[in-house]
Coordinates of C-alpha atoms in Angstrom, one line a residue:
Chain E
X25 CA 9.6 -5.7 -29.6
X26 CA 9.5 -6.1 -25.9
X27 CA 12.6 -8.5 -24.6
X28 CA 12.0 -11.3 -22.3
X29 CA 14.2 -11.0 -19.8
X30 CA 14.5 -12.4 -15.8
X31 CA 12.9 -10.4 -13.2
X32 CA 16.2 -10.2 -11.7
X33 CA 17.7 -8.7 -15.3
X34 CA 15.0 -6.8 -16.1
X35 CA 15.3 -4.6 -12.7
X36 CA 19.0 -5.0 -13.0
X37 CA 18.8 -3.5 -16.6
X38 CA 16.2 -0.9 -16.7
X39 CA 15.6 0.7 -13.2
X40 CA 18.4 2.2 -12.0
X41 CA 19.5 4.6 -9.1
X42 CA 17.7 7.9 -8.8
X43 CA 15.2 7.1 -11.5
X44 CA 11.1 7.8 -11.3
X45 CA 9.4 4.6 -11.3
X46 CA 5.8 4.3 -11.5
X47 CA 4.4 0.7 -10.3
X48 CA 0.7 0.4 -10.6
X49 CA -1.7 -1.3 -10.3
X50 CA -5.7 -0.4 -8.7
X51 CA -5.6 -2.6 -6.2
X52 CA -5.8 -5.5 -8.7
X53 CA -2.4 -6.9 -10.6
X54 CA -0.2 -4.8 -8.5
X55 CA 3.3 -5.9 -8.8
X56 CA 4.8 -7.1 -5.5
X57 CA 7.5 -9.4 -7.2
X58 CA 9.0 -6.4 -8.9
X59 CA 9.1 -4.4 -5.8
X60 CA 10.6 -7.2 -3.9
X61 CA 13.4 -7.7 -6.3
X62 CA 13.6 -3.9 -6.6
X63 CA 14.6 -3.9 -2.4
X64 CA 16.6 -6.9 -2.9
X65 CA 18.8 -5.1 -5.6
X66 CA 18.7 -2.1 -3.6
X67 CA 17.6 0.5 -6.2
X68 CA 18.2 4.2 -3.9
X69 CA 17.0 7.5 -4.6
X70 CA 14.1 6.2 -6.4
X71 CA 11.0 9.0 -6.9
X72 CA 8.0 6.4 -6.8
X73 CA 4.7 7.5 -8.1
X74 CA 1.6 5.8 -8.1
X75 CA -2.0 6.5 -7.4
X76 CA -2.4 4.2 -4.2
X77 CA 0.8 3.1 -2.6
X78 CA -0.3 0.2 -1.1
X79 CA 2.0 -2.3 0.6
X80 CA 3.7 -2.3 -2.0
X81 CA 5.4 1.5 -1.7
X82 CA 5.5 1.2 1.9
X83 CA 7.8 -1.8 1.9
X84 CA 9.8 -0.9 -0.2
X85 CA 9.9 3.1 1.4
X86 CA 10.6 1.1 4.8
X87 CA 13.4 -0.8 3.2
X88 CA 14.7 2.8 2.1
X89 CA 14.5 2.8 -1.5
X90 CA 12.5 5.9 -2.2
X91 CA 13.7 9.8 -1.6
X92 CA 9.7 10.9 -3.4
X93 CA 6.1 10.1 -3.6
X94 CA 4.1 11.3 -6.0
X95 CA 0.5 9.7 -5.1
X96 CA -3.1 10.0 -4.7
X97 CA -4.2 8.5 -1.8
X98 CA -1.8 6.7 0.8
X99 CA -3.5 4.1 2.9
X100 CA -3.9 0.2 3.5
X101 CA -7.3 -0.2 2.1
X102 CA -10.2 -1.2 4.6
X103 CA -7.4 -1.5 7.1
X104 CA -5.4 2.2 8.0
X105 CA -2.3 3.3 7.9
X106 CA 0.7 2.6 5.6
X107 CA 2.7 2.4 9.2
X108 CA 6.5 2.7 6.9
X109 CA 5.2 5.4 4.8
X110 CA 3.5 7.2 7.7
X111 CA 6.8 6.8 9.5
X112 CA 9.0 7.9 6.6
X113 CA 6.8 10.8 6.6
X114 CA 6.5 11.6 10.2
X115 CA 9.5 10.5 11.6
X116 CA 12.1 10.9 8.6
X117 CA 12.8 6.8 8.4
X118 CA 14.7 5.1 7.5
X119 CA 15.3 8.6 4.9
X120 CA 13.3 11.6 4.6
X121 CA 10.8 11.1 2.1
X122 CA 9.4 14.3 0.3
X123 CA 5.7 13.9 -0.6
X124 CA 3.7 15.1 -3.6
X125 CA -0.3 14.8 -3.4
X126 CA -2.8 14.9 -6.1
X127 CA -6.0 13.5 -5.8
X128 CA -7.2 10.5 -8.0
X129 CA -9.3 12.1 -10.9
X130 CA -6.2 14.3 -11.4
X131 CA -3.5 11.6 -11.4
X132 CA -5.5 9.5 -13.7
X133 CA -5.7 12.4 -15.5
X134 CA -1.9 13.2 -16.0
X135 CA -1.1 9.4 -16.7
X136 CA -3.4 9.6 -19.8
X137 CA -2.2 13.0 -21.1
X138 CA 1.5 11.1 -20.1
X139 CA 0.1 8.2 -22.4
X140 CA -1.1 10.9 -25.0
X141 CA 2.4 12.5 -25.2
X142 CA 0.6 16.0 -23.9
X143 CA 2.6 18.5 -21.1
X144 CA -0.3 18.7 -19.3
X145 CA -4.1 17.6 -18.0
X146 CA -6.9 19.3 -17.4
X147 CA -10.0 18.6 -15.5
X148 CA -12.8 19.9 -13.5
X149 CA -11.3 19.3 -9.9
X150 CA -10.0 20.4 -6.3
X151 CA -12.3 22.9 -6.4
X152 CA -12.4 24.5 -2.5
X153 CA -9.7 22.1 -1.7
X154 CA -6.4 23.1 0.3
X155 CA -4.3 20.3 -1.9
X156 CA -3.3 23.2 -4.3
X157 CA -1.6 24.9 -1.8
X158 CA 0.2 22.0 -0.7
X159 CA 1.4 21.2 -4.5
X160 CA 2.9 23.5 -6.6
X161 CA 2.0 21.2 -9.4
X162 CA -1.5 22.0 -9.8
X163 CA -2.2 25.3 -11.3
X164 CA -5.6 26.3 -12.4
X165 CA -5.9 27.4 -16.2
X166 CA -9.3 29.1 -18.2
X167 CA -10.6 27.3 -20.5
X168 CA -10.2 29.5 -23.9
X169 CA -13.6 28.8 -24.9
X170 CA -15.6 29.0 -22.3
X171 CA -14.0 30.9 -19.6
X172 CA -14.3 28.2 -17.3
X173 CA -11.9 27.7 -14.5
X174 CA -10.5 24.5 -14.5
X175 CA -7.4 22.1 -13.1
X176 CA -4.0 21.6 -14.4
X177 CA -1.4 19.2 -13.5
X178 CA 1.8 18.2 -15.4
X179 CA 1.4 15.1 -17.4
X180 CA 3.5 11.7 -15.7
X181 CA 6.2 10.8 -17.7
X182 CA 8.0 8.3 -15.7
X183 CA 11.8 6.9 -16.7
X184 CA 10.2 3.6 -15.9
X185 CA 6.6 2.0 -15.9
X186 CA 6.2 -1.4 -13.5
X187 CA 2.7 -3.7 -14.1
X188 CA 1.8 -7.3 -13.9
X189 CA -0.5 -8.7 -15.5
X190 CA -2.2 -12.1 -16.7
X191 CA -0.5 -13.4 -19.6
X192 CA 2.1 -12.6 -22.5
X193 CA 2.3 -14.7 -25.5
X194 CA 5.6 -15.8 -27.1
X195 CA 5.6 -12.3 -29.1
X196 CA 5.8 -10.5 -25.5
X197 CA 2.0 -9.0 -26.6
X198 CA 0.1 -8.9 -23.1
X199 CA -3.3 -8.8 -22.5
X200 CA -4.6 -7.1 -18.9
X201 CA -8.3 -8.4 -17.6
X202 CA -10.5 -7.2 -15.0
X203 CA -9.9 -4.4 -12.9
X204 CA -7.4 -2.4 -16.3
X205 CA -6.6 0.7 -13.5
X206 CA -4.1 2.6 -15.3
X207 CA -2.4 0.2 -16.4
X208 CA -2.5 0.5 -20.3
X209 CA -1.6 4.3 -20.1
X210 CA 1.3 4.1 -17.5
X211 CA 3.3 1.9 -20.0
X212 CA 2.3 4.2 -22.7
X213 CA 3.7 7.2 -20.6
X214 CA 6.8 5.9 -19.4
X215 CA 10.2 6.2 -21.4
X216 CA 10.2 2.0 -20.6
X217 CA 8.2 -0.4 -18.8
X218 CA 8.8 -3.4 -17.5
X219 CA 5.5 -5.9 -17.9
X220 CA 5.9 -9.3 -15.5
X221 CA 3.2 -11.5 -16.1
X222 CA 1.5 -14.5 -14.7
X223 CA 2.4 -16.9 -17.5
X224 CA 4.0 -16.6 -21.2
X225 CA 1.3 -18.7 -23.6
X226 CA 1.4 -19.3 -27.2
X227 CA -2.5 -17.5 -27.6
X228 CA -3.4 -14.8 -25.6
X229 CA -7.0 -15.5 -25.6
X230 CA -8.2 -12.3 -26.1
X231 CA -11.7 -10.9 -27.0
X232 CA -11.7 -8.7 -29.9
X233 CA -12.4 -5.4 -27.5
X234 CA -9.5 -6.6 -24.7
X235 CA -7.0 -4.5 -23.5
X236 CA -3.6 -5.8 -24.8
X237 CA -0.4 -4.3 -24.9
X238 CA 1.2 -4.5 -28.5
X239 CA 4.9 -5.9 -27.8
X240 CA 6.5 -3.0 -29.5
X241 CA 4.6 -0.9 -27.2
X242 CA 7.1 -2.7 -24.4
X243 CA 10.1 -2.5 -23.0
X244 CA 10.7 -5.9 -21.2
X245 CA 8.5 -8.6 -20.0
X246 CA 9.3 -11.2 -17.5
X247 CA 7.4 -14.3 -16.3
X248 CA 6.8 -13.9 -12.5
X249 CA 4.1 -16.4 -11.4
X250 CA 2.3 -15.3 -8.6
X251 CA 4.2 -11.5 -8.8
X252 CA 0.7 -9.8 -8.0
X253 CA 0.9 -11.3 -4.7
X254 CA -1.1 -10.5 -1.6
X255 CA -2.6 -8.1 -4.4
X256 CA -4.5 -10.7 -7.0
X257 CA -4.7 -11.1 -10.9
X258 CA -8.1 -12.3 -11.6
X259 CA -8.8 -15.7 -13.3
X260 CA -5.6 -16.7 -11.3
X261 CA -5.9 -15.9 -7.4
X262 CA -7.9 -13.9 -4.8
X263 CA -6.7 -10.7 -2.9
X264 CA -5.4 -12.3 0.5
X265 CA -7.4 -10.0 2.7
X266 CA -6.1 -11.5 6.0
X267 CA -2.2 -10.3 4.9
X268 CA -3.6 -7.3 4.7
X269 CA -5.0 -7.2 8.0
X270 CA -1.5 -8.6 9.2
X271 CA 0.6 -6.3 7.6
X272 CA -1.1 -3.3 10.1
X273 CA 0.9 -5.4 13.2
X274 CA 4.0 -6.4 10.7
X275 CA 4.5 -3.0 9.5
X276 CA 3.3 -0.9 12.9
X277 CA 7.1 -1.4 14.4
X278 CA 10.6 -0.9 12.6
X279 CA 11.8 -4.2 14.5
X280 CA 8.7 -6.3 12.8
X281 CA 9.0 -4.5 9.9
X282 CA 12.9 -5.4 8.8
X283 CA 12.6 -9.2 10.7
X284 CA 9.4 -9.4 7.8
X285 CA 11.5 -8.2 5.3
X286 CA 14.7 -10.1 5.4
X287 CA 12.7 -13.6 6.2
X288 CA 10.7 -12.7 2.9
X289 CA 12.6 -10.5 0.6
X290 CA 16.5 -10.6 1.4
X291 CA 16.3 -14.8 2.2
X292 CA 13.9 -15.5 -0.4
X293 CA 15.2 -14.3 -3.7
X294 CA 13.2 -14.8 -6.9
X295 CA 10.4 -17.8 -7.3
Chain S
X12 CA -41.9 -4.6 19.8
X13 CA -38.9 -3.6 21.0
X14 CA -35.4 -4.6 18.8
X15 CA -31.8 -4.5 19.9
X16 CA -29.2 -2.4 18.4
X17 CA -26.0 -0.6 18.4
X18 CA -25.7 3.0 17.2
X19 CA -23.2 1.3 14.2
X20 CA -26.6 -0.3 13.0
X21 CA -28.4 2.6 13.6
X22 CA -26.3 4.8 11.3
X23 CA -25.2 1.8 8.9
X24 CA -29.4 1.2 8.6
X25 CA -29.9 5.6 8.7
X26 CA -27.4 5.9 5.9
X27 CA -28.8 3.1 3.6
X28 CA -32.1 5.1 4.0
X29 CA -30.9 7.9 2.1
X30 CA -30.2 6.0 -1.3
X31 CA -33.3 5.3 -3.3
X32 CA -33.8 2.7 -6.3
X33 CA -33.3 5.5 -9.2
X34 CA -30.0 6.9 -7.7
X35 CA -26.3 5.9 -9.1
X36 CA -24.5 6.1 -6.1
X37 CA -20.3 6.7 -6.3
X38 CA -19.4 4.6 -3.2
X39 CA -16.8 5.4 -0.6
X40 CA -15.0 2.4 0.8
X41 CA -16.1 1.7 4.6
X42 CA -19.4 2.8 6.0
X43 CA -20.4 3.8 2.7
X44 CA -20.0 1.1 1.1
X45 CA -22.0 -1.1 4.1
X46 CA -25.1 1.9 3.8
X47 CA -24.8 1.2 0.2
X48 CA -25.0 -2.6 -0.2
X49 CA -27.6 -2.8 2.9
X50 CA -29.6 -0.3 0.3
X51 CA -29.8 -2.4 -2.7
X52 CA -30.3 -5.8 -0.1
X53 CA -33.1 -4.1 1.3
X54 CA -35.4 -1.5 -0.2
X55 CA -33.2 -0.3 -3.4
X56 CA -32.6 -3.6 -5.2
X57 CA -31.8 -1.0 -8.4
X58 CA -29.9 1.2 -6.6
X59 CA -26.5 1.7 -9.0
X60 CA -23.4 1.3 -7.2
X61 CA -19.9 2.6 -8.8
X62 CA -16.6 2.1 -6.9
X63 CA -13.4 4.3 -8.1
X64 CA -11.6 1.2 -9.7
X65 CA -13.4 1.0 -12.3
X66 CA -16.4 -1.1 -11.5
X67 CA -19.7 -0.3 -13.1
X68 CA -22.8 -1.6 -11.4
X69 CA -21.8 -4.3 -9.4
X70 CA -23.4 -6.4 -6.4
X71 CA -21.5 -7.7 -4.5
X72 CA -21.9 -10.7 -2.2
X73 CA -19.6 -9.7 0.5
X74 CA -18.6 -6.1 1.0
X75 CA -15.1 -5.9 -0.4
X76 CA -11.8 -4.4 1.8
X77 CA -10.7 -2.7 -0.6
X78 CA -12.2 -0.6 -3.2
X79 CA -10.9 -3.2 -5.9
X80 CA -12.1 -6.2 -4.9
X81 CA -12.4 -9.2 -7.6
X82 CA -16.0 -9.5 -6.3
X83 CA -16.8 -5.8 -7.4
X84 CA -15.6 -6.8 -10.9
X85 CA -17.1 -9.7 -11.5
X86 CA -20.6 -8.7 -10.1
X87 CA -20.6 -5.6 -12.0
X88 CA -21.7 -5.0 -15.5
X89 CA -18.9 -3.6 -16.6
X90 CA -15.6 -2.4 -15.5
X91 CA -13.6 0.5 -17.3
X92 CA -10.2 2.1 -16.7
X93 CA -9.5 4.3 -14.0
X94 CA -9.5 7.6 -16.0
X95 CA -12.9 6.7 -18.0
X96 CA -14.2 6.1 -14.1
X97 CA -13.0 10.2 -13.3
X98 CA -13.9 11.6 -16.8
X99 CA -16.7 10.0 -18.2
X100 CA -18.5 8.9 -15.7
X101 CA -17.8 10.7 -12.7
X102 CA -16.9 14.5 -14.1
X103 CA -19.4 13.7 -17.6
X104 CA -22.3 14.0 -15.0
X105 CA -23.7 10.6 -14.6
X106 CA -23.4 10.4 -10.6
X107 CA -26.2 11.3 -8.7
X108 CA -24.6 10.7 -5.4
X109 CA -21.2 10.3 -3.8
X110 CA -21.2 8.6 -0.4
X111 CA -18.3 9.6 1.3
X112 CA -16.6 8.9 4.9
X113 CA -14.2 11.1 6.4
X114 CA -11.2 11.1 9.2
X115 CA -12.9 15.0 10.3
X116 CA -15.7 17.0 9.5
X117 CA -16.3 21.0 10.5
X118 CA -19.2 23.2 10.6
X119 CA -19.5 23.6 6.9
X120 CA -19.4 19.9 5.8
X121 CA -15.8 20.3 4.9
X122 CA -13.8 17.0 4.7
X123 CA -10.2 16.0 6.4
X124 CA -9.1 12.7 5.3
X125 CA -5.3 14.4 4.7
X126 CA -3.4 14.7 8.3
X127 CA -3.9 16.0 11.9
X128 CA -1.8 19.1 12.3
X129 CA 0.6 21.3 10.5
X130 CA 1.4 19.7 6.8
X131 CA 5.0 19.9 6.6
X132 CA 5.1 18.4 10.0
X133 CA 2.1 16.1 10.5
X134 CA 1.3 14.7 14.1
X135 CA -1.0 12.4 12.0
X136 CA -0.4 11.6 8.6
X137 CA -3.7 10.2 7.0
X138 CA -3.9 8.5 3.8
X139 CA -5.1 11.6 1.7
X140 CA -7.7 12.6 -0.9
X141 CA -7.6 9.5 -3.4
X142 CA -11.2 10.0 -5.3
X143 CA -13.1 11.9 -2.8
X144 CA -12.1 16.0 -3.8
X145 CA -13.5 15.5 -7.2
X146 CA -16.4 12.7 -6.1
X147 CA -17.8 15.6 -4.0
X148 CA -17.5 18.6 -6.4
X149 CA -19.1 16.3 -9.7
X150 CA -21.6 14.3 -8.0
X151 CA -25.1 16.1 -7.8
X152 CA -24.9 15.6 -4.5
X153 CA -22.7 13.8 -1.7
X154 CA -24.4 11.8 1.7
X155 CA -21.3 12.0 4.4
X156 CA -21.0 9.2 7.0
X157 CA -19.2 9.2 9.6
X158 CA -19.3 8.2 13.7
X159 CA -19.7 10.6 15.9
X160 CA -16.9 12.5 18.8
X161 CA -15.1 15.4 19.3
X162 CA -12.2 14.1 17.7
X163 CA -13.8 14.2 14.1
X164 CA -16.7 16.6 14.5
X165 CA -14.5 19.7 14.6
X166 CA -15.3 23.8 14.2
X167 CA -13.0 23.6 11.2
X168 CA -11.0 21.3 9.7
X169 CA -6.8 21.3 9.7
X170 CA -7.1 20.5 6.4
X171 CA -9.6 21.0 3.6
X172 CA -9.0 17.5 1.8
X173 CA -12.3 17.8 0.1
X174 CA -14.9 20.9 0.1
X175 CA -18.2 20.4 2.0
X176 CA -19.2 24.3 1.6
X177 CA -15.7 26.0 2.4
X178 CA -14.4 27.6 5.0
X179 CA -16.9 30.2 5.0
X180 CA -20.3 28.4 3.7
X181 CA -19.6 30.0 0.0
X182 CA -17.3 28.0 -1.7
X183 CA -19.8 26.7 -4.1
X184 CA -21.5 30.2 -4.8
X185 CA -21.3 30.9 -8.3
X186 CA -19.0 28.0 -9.4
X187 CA -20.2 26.7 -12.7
X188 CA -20.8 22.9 -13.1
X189 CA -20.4 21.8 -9.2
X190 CA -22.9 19.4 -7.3
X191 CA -24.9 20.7 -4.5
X192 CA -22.3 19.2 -2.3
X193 CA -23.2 17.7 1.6
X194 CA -27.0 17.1 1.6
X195 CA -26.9 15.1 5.0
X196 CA -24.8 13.5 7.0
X197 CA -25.5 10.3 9.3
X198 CA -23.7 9.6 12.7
X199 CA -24.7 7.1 14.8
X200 CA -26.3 10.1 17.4
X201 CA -28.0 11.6 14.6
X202 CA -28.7 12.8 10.9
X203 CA -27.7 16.7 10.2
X204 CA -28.1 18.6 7.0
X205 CA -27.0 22.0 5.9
X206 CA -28.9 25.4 7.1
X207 CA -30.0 26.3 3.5
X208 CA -29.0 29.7 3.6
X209 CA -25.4 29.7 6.1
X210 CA -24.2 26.1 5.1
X211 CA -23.7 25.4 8.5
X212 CA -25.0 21.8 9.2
X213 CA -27.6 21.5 11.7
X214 CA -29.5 18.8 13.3
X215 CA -32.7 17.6 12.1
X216 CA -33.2 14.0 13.3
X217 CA -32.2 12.4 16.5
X218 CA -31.9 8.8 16.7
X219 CA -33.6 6.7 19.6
X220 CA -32.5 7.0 23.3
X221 CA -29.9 9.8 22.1
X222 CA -30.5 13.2 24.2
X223 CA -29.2 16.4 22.6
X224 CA -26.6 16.2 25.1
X225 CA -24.8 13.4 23.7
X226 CA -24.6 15.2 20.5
X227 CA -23.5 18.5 21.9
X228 CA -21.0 16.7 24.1
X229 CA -19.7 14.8 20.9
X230 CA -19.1 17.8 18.7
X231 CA -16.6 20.5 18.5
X232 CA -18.5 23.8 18.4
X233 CA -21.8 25.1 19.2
X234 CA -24.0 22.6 17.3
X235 CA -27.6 23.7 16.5
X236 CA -30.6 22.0 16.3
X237 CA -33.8 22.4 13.8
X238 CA -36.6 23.9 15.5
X239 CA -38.6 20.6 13.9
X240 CA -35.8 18.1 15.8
X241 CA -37.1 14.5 14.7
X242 CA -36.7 11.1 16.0
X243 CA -34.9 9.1 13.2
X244 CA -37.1 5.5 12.6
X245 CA -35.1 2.7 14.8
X246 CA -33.7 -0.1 12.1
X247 CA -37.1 -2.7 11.3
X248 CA -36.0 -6.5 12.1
X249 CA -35.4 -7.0 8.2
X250 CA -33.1 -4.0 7.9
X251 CA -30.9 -5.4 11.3
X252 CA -31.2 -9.3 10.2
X253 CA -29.6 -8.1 6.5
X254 CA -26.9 -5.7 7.7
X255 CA -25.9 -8.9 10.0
X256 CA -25.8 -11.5 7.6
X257 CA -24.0 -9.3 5.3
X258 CA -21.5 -8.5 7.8
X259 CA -21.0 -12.1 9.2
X260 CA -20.6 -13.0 5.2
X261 CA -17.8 -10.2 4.9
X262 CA -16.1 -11.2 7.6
X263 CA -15.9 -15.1 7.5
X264 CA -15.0 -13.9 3.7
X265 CA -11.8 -12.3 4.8
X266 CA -10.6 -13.9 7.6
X267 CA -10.8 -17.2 5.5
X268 CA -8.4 -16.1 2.7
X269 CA -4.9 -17.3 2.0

């Protein structure tokens, strides 16, 4: 059964130095308020995967938490650059941060065989492409039946799975709506996950067909209103499309950057 | 009748041209997606549209900043998980077209969206693959836009991100189960499409008041031009009067947000 814990706790218990932490999250439900508490507590070392960093990765690889990426496609949607990430990567700061690139079909991919407790995914991809020679992790196997040539990449099998989503109920069962992303099969891949949620209610609401989380399927849950934040949980709030746009100016300069995050990470502890 | 436009509405209206009601259409944020949604607002109502997060069918209202939106999912019919999107949908066969933009583009139709440079030590790192290598390899076929300069229209690519034809026009010989790849791409100088027999992508349409020499001068090798060169159609008043209201809704949309 999944514990209810703090956000504070449940960082403070279950991610811990040096770990590989997957936070996801397409765009929809990603979990902000985890990632803030995870800078505030100063987590190092940290190998971060996840198919779109977001602003998510690249404050928390400004404020030095990460030594890896392990990620599909690195950008601030409709907007640029990740400026932290692109500096980490450039520039070596605030660390040197090692990259690993897949593309999306084949990290989706290797979170479901993760969730299916299989070494490995196959698929029909980066045909032509250079990323194989950039990534030792994608090999290219023939099928046994067929002969075909075809795609392999190592399953993800993270020490620790990070999602928010809408609601848990007083069981710590969860129920995920809208844009799912990987959610379901990045809990189901890690060795524990931490679920924060919008609100804890006594029924779920779910239709028959919804994708919920079993309890004993989690690790911990904490309540973290709002924890999706400038990302959106639907039914709740809207993506805040203007931060977005701002965070190219906030996250452009180092100065900006750590003046952003102490005014609204160190200062502001959990809601 | 004469109409004002800028070359953006010329491609954004060019690029919309190429969809058609009975296609399902894989949708690149950006450009893409504003050819794609000025399709279905103007002559493709049917057109299907698919973004990578999962979203199946959808209209939107405004054109969304990121590829996952709430307005994709809750104007689409349906929205799955991120690996159905890649293995059901995308590498089972059911896309007819993948509409892709790109940081740089070579001779052959080959995509950069990785970094400028050397990889281990980027002089710009860009934000990498994300759907687009397999998009392009498991559509049927894949409609490329993309402005126009010397910057992005390079002889080849630093990086193959995602293959048009390879580096040497045969990347897709005798591969089993690939798309046709790049059937044309749209600038705002001009539409090109790949010489059927060397890959290399050619120009067959230029688009009004552009001279060749803008489009030699704006690309990075010896471009060539079909011995049929055409004038591309300039946008018609309802093709410029819906790609504007769709763009003033987009951005009032996100400007407005807290």
């Amino acid at each position: 059964m999944a514990e209810f814990l703090s956000l504070q706790e449940a960082v403070s218990k279950h991610i811990n130095n040096g770990d590989t932490v997957a936070m996801e999250g397409f765009t929809h439900l990603i979990p902000f308020a985890a990632g803030h508490e995870i800078i505030r507590q100063e987590k190092r070392d940290l190998t971060l995967i996840r198919m779109t960093p977001d602003l998510v990765y690249d404050q928390m690889i400004g404020a030095g938490c990460a030594k890896k990426l392990i990620f599909s496609w690195g950008g601030n949607p409709g907007v640029g650059s990740l400026h932290r990430l692109r500096d980490a990567v450039e520039k070596g700061w605030p660390n040197k941060l090692e990259i690993l690139e897949h593309s999306h079909a084949a990290m989706a991919c290797a979170y479901e065989a993760g969730a299916a407790g299989l070494p490995l995914a196959v698929l029909r991809g980066y045909v032509g492409s250079d990323l194989p020679k950039v990534n030792d992790q994608i090999k290219f196997i023939e099928c046994p039946f067929t002969g075909e040539r075809l795609a392999a990449v190592p399953s993800v099998r993270p020490d620790v799975a990070v999602i928010h989503a809408q609601r848990a109920d007083r069981n710590g069962n969860v129920v995920i709506e809208g844009i799912v992303g990987i959610q379901k099969e990045v809990v189901l891949a890690a060795k524990r996950s931490l679920v924060t949620v919008e609100e804890i209610v006594d029924d779920l609401g779910a239709s028959v067909n919804a994708c919920v989380l079993p309890s004993w399927a989690i690790t911990a849950v904490a309540e973290a209103p709002k924890g999706a934040k400038p990302s959106y949980a639907l039914g709740y709030y809207d993506r805040d499309n203007a931060f977005y746009k701002d965070w190219d100016g906030i996250a452009r300069d180092r100065e900006t950057f750590q003046a952003w995050l102490n005014d609204n990470v160190f200062e502001k502890g959990v809601a | 009748m004469s109409l004002e436009f800028t070359s953006s509405e010329m491609m954004s209206v060019t690029a919309a041209r190429a969809l058609t009601n009975d296609m399902t259409c894989f949708v690149g944020i950006g450009l893409p997606s504003e050819a794609a949604n000025l399709a279905r607002l103007t002559h493709a109502p049917d057109v299907t549209l698919i973004y990578e997060s999962g979203t199946l069918q959808t209209k939107p209202d405004v054109l969304p900043l990121s590829i996952g939106d709430g307005e994709l999912c809750e104007s689409a019919l349906t929205t799955v998980s991120v690996p159905e999107m890649f293995r059901y949908w995308l590498q089972g066969g059911h896309i007819s077209v993948g509409f892709l933009g790109t940081a740089q583009i070579d001779r052959f139709a080959n995509l950069n969206t990785t970094l400028i440079g050397d990889y281990r030590e980027p002089k710009v790192r860009l934000p990498g693959g994300g759907g687009a290598p397999e998009i392009a390899t498991n559509a049927k076929e894949v409609f490329i836009t993309v402005k126009h300069s010397r910057r992005t229209f390079v002889k080849d690519v630093d990086f193959v991100t995602t293959v048009g034809f390879g580096r040497d026009g045969k990347a897709r010989d005798n591969v089993p189960n690939i798309g046709r790849g790049p059937t044309v791409v749209i600038t705002d100088l001009c539409s090109l499409k790949p010489d059927p027999e060397t890959k290399e992508l050619v120009v067959i349409s230029l688009h009004p008041n552009v001279t060749r020499e803008d489009v030699i001068e704006a690309t990075g090798w010896d471009i060539r031009f079909a011995d049929q060169l055409e004038t591309t159609p300039a946008p018609t008043a309802e093709e410029l009067e819906v790609l504007r209201a769709l763009k003033a809704r987009t951005h009032s949309h996100h400007s407005g947000q807290q």
